[in-house]
Short mmCIF file of C-alpha atoms in Angstrom, two decimals:
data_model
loop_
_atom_site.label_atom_id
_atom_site.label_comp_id
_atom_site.label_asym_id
_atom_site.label_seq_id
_atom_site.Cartn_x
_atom_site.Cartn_y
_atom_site.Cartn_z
CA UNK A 237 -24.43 -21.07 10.83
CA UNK A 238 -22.92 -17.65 10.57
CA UNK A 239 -19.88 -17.06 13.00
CA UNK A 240 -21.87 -13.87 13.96
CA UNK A 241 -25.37 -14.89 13.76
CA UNK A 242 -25.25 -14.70 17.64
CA UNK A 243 -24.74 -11.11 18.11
CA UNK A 244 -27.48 -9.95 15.79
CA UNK A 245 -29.80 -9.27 18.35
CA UNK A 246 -32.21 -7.59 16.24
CA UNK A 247 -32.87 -10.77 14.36
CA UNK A 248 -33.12 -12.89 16.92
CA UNK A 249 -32.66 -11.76 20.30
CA UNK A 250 -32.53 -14.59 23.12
CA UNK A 251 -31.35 -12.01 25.84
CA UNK A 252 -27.44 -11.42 24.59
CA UNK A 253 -25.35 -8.67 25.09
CA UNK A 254 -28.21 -7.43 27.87
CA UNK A 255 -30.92 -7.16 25.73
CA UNK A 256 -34.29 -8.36 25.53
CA UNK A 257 -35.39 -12.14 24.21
CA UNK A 258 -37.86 -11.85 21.42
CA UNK A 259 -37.60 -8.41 20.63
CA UNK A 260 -36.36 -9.04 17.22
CA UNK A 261 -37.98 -9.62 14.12
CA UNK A 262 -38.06 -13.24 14.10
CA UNK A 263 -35.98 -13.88 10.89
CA UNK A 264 -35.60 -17.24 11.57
CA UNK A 265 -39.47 -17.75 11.34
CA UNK A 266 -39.12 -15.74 8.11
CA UNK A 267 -36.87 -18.02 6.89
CA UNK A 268 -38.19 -20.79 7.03
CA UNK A 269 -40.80 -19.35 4.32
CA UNK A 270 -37.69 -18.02 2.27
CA UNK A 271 -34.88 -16.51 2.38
CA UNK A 272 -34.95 -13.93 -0.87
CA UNK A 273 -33.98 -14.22 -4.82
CA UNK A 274 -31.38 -12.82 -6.60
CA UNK A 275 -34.54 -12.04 -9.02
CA UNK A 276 -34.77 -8.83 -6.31
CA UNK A 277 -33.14 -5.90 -6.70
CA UNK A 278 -32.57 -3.55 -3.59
CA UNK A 279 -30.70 -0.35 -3.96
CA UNK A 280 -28.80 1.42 -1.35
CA UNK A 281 -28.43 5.27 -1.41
CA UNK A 282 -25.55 5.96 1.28
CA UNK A 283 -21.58 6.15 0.95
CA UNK A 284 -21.32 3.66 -1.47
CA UNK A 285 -20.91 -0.48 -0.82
CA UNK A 286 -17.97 -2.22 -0.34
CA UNK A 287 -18.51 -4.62 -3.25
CA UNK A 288 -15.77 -6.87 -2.83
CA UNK A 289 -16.31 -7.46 1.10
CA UNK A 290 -17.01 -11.19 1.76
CA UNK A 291 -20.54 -11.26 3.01
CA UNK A 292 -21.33 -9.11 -0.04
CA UNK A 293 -19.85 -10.05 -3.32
CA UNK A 294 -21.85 -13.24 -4.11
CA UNK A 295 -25.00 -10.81 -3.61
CA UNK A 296 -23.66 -7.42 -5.91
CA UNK A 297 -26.50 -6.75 -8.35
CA UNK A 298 -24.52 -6.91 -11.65
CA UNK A 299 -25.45 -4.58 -14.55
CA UNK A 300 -26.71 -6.68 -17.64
CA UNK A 301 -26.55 -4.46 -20.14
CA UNK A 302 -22.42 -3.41 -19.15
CA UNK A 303 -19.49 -4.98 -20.46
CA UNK A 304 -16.82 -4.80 -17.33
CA UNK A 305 -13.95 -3.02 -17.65
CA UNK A 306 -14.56 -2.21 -21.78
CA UNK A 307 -14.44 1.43 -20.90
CA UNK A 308 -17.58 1.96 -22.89
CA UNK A 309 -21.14 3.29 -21.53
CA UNK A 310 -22.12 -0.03 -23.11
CA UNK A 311 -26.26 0.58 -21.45
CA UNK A 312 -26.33 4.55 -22.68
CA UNK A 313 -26.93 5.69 -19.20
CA UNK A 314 -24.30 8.22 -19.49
CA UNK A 315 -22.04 5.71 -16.66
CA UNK A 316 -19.27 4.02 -18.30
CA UNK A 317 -18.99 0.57 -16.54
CA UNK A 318 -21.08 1.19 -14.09
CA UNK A 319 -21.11 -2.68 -13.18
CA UNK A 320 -22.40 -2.61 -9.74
CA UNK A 321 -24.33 0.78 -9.37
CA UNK A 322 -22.88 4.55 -9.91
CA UNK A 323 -21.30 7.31 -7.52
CA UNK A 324 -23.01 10.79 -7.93
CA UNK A 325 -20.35 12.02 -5.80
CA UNK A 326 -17.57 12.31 -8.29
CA UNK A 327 -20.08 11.44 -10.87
CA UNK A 328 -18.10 7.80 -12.25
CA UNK A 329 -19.26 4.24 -11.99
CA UNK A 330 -17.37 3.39 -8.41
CA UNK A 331 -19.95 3.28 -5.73
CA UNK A 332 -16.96 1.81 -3.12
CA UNK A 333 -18.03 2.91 -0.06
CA UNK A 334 -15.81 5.63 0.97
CA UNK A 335 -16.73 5.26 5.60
CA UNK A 336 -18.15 1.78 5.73
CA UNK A 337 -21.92 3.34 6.51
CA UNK A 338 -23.55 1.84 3.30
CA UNK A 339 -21.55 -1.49 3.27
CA UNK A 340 -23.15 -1.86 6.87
CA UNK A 341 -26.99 -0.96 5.81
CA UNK A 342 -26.11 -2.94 2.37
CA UNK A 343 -25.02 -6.12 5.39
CA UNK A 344 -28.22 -5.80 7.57
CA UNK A 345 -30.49 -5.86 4.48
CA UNK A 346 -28.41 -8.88 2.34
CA UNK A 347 -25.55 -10.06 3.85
CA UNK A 348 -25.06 -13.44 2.19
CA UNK A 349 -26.61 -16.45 4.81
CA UNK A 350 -25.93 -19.52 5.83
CA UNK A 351 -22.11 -19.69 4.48
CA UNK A 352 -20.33 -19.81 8.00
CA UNK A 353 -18.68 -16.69 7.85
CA UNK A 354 -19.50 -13.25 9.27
CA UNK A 355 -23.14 -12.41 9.49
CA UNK A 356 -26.30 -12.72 8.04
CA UNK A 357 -28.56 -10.60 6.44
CA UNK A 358 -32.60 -10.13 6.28
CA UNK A 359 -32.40 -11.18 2.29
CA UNK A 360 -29.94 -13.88 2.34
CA UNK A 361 -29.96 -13.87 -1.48
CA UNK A 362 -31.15 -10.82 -2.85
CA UNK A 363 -29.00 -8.45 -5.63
CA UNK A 364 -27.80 -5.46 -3.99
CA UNK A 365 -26.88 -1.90 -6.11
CA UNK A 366 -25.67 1.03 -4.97
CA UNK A 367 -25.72 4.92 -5.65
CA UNK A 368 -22.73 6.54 -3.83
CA UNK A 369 -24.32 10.16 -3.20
CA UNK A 370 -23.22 13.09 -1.45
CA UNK A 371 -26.19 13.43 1.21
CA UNK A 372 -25.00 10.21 3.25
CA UNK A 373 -21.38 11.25 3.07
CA UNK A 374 -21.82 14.60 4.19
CA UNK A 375 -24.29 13.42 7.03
CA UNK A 376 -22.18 10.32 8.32
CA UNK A 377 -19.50 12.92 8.54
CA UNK A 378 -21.12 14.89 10.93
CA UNK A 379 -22.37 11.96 12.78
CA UNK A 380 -20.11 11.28 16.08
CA UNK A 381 -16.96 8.60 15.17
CA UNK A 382 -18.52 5.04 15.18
CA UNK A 383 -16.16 2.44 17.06
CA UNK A 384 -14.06 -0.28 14.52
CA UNK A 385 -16.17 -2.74 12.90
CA UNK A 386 -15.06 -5.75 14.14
CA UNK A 387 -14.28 -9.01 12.10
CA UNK A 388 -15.90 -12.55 12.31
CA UNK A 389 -13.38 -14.35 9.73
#
């Protein structure tokens, strides 16, 4: 019941926006055998995740062994706070995406489902982290301008 469900083609494509029905994965096949656990984590290693995005949120992989916003490396890890994953970039605990590349792939892979806003994602409940590193932002900056995202609120 997502309001954008019907433009992810690649999940289940019944011919829209030109393309081809049933070449898709089937993820609606898939789940109806399950739709993921927050029991699995998944970590993305791109510009960082937008952690607070709607879709997202409910499904941030939260660090059990920090104490948010203490301003002690409460896990020893040499990360103080680092709640939701880290950012090798400016080597802190703030993976925010910093281009909207890795809040996209963090979307496609577990987007939250079935809540009737924006889209859905393969793992509808999985627990996403996130390293922020250098690589992705150095090769989505060479990569051509991508059009505005556009928004299914």
């Amino acid at each position: 019941d997502d309001a954008a469900f019907r433009y992810l083609w690649a999940l289940n494509n019944t011919g829209q926006v030109a393309g081809v029905a049933g070449t898709d994965i089937k993820a609606p096949l898939a789940w109806d055998r399950g739709t993921g656990s927050h029991e699995m984590v998944v970590m993305v290693i791109d510009s960082g995740i937008d952690y607070t995005h709607f879709d997202l949120a409910a499904n941030m992989w939260v660090n059990p062994l920090e104490i948010p916003g203490n301003g002690v490396d409460d896990d020893n890890n040499g990360y103080v706070d680092d709640v939701h994953g880290i950012d090798v970039i400016n080597g802190d605990s703030d993976p925010m995406d910093d281009n909207g590349h890795g809040t996209h792939v963090a979307g496609i892979l577990g987007a939250v489902g079935n809540n009737a806003i924006g889209i859905t994602g393969v793992a509808w409940r999985v627990s996403t982290s996130c390293i922020r590193s250098r690589a992705a932002s150095v090769l989505n900056e060479r990569a051509p301008a991508a059009p505005r995202p556009m928004s299914f609120r």
